[in-house]
PDB file of C-alpha atoms in Angstrom:
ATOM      1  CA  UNK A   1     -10.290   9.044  -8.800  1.00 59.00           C
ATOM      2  CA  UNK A   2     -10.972   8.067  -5.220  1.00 77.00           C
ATOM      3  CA  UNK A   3     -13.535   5.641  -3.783  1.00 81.00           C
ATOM      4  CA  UNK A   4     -14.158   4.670  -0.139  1.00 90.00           C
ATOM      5  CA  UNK A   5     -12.670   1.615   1.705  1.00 91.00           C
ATOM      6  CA  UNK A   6     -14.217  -0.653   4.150  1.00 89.00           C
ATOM      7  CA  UNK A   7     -13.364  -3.476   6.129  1.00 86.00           C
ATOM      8  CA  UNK A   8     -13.148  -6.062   3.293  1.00 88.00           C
ATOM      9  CA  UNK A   9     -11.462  -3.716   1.006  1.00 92.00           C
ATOM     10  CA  UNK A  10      -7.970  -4.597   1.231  1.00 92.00           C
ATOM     11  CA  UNK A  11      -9.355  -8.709   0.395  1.00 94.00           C
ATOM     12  CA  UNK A  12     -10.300  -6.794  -3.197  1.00 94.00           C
ATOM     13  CA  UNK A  13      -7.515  -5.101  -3.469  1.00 95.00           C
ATOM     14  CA  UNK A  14      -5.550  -8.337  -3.274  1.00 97.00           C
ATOM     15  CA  UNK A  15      -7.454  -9.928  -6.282  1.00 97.00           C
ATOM     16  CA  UNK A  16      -7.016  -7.083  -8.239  1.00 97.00           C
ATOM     17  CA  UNK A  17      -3.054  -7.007  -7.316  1.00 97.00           C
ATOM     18  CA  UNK A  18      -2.657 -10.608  -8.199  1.00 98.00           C
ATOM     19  CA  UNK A  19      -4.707  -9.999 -11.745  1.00 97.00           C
ATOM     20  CA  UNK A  20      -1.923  -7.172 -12.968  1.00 98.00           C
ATOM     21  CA  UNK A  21       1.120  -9.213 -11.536  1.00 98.00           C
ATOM     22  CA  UNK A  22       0.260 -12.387 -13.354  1.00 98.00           C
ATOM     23  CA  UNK A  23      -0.153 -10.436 -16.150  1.00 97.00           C
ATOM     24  CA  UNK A  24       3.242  -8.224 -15.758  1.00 97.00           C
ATOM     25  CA  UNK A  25       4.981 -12.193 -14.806  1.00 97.00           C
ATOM     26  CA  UNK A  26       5.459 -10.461 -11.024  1.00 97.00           C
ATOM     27  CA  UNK A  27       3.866 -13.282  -9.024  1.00 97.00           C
ATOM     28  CA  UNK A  28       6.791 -13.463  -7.129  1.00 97.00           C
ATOM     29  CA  UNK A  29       6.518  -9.969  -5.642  1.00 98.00           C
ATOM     30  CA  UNK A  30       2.888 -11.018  -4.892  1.00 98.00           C
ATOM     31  CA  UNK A  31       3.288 -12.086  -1.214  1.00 98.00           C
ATOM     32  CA  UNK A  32       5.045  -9.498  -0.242  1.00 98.00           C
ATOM     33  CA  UNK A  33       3.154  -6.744  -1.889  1.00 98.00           C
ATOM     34  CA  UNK A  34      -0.398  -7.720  -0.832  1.00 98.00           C
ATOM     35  CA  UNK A  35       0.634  -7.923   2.750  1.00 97.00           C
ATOM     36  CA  UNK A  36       1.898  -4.543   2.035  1.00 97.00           C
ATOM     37  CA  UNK A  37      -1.221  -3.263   0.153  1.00 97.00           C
ATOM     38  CA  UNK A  38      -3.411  -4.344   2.945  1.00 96.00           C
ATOM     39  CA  UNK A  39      -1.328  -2.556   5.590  1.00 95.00           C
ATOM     40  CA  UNK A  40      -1.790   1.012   3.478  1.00 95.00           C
ATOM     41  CA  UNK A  41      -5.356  -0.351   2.933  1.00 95.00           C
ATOM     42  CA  UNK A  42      -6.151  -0.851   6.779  1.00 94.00           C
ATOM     43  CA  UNK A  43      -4.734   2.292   7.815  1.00 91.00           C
ATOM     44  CA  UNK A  44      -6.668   4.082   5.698  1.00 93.00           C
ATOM     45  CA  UNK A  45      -9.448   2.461   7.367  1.00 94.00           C
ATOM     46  CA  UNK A  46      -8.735   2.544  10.953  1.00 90.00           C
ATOM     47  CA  UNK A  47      -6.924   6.827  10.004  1.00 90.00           C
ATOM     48  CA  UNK A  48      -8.914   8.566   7.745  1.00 91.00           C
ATOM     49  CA  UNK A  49     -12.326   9.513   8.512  1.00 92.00           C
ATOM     50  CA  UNK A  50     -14.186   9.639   5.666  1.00 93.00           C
ATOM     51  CA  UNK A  51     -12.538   6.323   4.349  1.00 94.00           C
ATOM     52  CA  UNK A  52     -11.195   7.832   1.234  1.00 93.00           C
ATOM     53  CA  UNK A  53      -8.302   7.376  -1.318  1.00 95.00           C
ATOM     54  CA  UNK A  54      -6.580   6.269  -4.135  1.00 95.00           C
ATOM     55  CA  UNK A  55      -4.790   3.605  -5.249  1.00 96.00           C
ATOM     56  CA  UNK A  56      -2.514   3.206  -7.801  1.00 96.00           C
ATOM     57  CA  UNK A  57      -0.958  -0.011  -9.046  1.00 97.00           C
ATOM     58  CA  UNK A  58       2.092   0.919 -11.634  1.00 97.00           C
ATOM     59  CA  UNK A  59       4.381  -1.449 -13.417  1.00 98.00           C
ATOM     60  CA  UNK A  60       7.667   0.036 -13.523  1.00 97.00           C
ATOM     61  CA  UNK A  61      10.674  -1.478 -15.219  1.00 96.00           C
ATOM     62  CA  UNK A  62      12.526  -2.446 -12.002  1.00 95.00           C
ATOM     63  CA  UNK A  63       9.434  -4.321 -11.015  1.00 97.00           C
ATOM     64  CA  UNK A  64       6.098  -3.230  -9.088  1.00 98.00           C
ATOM     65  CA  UNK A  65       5.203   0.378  -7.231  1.00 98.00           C
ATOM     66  CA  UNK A  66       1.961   0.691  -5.369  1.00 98.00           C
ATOM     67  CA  UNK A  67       0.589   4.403  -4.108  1.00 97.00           C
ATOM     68  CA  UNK A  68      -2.029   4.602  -1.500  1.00 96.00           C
ATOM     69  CA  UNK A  69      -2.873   8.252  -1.349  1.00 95.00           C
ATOM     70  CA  UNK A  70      -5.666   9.913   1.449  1.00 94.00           C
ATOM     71  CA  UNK A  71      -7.473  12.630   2.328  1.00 90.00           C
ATOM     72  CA  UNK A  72      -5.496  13.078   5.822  1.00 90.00           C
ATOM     73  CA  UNK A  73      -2.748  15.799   5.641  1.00 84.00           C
ATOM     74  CA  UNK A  74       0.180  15.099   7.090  1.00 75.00           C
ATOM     75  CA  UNK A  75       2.051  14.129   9.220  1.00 67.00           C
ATOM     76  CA  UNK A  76       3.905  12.262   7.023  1.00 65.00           C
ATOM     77  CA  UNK A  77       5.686   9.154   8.621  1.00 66.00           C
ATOM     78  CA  UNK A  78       9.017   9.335   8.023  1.00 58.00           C
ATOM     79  CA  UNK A  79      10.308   5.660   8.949  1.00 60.00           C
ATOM     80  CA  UNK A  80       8.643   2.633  10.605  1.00 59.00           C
ATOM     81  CA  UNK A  81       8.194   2.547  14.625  1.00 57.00           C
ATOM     82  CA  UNK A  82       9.611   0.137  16.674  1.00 57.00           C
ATOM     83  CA  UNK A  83       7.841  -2.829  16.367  1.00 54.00           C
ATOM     84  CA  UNK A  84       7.683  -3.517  20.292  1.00 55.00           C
ATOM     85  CA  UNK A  85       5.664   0.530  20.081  1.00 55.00           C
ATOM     86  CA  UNK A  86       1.740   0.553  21.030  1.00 54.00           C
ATOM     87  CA  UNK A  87       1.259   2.123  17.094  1.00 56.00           C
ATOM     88  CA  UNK A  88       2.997   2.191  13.315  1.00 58.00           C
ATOM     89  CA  UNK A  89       4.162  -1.670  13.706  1.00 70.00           C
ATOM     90  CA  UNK A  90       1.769  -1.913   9.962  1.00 79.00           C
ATOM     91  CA  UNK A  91       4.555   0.605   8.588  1.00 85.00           C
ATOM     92  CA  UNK A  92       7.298  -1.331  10.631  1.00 85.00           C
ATOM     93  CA  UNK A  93       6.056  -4.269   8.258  1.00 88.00           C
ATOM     94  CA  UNK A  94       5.687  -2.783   5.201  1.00 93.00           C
ATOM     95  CA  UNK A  95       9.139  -1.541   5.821  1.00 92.00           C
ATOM     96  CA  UNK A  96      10.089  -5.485   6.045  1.00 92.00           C
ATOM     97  CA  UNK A  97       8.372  -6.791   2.700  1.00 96.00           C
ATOM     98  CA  UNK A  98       9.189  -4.511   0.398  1.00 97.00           C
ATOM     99  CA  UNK A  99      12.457  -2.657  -1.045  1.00 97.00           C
ATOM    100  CA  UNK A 100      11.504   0.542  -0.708  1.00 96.00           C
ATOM    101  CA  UNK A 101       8.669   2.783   0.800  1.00 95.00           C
ATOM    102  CA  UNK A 102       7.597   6.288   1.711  1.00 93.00           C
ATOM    103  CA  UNK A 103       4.909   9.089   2.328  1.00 92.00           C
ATOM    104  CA  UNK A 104       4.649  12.471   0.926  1.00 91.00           C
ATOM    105  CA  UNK A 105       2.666  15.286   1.431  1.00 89.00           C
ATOM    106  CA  UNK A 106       0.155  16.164  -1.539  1.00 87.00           C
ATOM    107  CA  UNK A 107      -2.815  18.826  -1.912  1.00 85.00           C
ATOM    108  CA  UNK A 108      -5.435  17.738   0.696  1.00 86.00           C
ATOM    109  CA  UNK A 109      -3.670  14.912   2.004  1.00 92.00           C
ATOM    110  CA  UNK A 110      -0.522  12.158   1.594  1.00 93.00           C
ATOM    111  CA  UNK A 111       0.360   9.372  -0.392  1.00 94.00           C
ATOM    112  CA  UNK A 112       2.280   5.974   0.802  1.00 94.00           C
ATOM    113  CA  UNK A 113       4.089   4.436  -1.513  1.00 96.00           C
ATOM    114  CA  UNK A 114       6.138   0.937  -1.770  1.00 97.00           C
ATOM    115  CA  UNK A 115       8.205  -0.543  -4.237  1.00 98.00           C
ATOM    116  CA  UNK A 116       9.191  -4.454  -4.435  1.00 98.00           C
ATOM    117  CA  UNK A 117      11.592  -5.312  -7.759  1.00 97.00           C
ATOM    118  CA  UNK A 118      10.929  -7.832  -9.898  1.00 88.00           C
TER     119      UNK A 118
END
Protein backbone atom coordinates (compact mmCIF):
# COMPACT_ATOMS: atom_id res chain seq x y z
CA UNK A 1 0.00 0.00 0.00
CA UNK A 2 1.36 3.40 -0.90
CA UNK A 3 0.50 6.84 0.50
CA UNK A 4 1.94 10.25 -0.44
CA UNK A 5 4.84 12.08 1.35
CA UNK A 6 5.27 15.65 2.12
CA UNK A 7 7.64 17.82 3.63
CA UNK A 8 7.15 16.69 7.27
CA UNK A 9 6.89 13.13 6.35
CA UNK A 10 10.17 11.79 7.04
CA UNK A 11 9.65 13.63 11.03
CA UNK A 12 6.67 10.70 11.10
CA UNK A 13 8.46 8.31 9.78
CA UNK A 14 11.04 8.74 12.53
CA UNK A 15 8.41 8.21 15.36
CA UNK A 16 7.14 5.36 13.84
CA UNK A 17 10.90 3.88 13.36
CA UNK A 18 11.73 4.51 16.94
CA UNK A 19 8.17 2.76 18.11
CA UNK A 20 9.22 -0.81 16.27
CA UNK A 21 12.99 -0.54 17.38
CA UNK A 22 12.21 -0.10 21.03
CA UNK A 23 10.05 -2.74 20.68
CA UNK A 24 12.53 -5.19 18.59
CA UNK A 25 15.46 -3.78 21.61
CA UNK A 26 17.21 -1.98 18.26
CA UNK A 27 17.53 1.52 19.73
CA UNK A 28 20.94 1.42 18.99
CA UNK A 29 20.52 1.20 15.22
CA UNK A 30 18.08 4.14 15.73
CA UNK A 31 20.42 7.07 14.88
CA UNK A 32 21.70 5.77 12.16
CA UNK A 33 18.63 4.43 10.54
CA UNK A 34 16.38 7.51 10.84
CA UNK A 35 18.99 9.67 9.29
CA UNK A 36 18.86 7.07 6.69
CA UNK A 37 15.02 6.83 6.47
CA UNK A 38 14.76 10.50 6.03
CA UNK A 39 17.31 10.58 3.20
CA UNK A 40 15.02 7.80 1.11
CA UNK A 41 12.10 9.88 2.53
CA UNK A 42 13.37 13.33 1.09
CA UNK A 43 14.25 12.03 -2.15
CA UNK A 44 11.17 10.77 -2.70
CA UNK A 45 10.02 14.16 -2.12
CA UNK A 46 12.29 16.38 -3.94
CA UNK A 47 12.28 12.93 -7.20
CA UNK A 48 9.10 11.61 -7.63
CA UNK A 49 6.34 13.61 -8.86
CA UNK A 50 3.39 12.47 -7.60
CA UNK A 51 5.00 12.00 -4.05
CA UNK A 52 4.28 8.36 -3.84
CA UNK A 53 5.64 5.12 -2.17
CA UNK A 54 6.04 2.59 0.18
CA UNK A 55 7.70 1.92 3.07
CA UNK A 56 8.52 -1.01 4.68
CA UNK A 57 10.07 -1.42 8.11
CA UNK A 58 11.18 -5.35 8.59
CA UNK A 59 12.87 -6.90 11.55
CA UNK A 60 15.22 -9.36 10.33
CA UNK A 61 17.34 -11.59 12.51
CA UNK A 62 20.67 -9.82 11.80
CA UNK A 63 19.00 -6.65 12.93
CA UNK A 64 16.82 -3.90 11.01
CA UNK A 65 16.02 -3.56 6.94
CA UNK A 66 14.09 -0.58 5.73
CA UNK A 67 12.58 -0.46 1.87
CA UNK A 68 11.55 2.78 0.40
CA UNK A 69 9.98 1.82 -2.87
CA UNK A 70 8.52 4.69 -5.71
CA UNK A 71 6.72 5.17 -8.53
CA UNK A 72 9.92 6.49 -10.60
CA UNK A 73 11.46 3.75 -12.87
CA UNK A 74 14.80 3.54 -12.93
CA UNK A 75 17.63 4.50 -13.11
CA UNK A 76 18.63 2.67 -10.39
CA UNK A 77 21.68 4.18 -8.44
CA UNK A 78 24.16 1.88 -8.28
CA UNK A 79 26.62 3.39 -5.51
CA UNK A 80 26.77 6.76 -3.69
CA UNK A 81 28.31 9.99 -5.57
CA UNK A 82 31.09 11.74 -4.45
CA UNK A 83 30.21 13.69 -1.73
CA UNK A 84 32.10 16.95 -3.04
CA UNK A 85 29.27 16.19 -6.49
CA UNK A 86 26.40 18.99 -7.01
CA UNK A 87 23.74 15.70 -6.47
CA UNK A 88 23.40 11.96 -4.67
CA UNK A 89 25.55 13.23 -1.48
CA UNK A 90 21.83 11.87 0.53
CA UNK A 91 22.89 8.32 -0.97
CA UNK A 92 26.66 9.15 -0.25
CA UNK A 93 25.24 9.29 3.46
CA UNK A 94 23.11 6.63 3.65
CA UNK A 95 26.00 4.72 2.30
CA UNK A 96 27.91 6.01 5.64
CA UNK A 97 25.21 5.02 8.39
CA UNK A 98 24.23 1.94 7.53
CA UNK A 99 25.84 -1.64 6.65
CA UNK A 100 24.38 -2.21 3.68
CA UNK A 101 22.13 -0.52 0.96
CA UNK A 102 20.76 -0.73 -2.55
CA UNK A 103 18.07 0.00 -5.32
CA UNK A 104 16.33 -2.29 -7.59
CA UNK A 105 14.17 -2.03 -10.32
CA UNK A 106 10.43 -3.23 -9.66
CA UNK A 107 7.07 -3.02 -11.83
CA UNK A 108 6.37 0.76 -12.17
CA UNK A 109 9.19 1.95 -10.33
CA UNK A 110 12.36 1.10 -7.69
CA UNK A 111 12.87 0.33 -4.29
CA UNK A 112 15.92 1.59 -1.88
CA UNK A 113 16.75 -0.45 0.60
CA UNK A 114 19.25 -0.28 3.80
CA UNK A 115 20.20 -2.59 6.32
CA UNK A 116 21.94 -1.63 9.84
CA UNK A 117 22.61 -5.01 12.23
CA UNK A 118 21.69 -5.18 15.46
Amino acid sequence: MGFTVGDHSARHMRRILRLFLTRWELDPVYESAALALTELVSNVVRHVPDRRCSILILREPYGLRVEVADTVPGPVPAKAADPLDDGGRGLFLVEAVTDRWGAQEQAGGKTVWFECDG
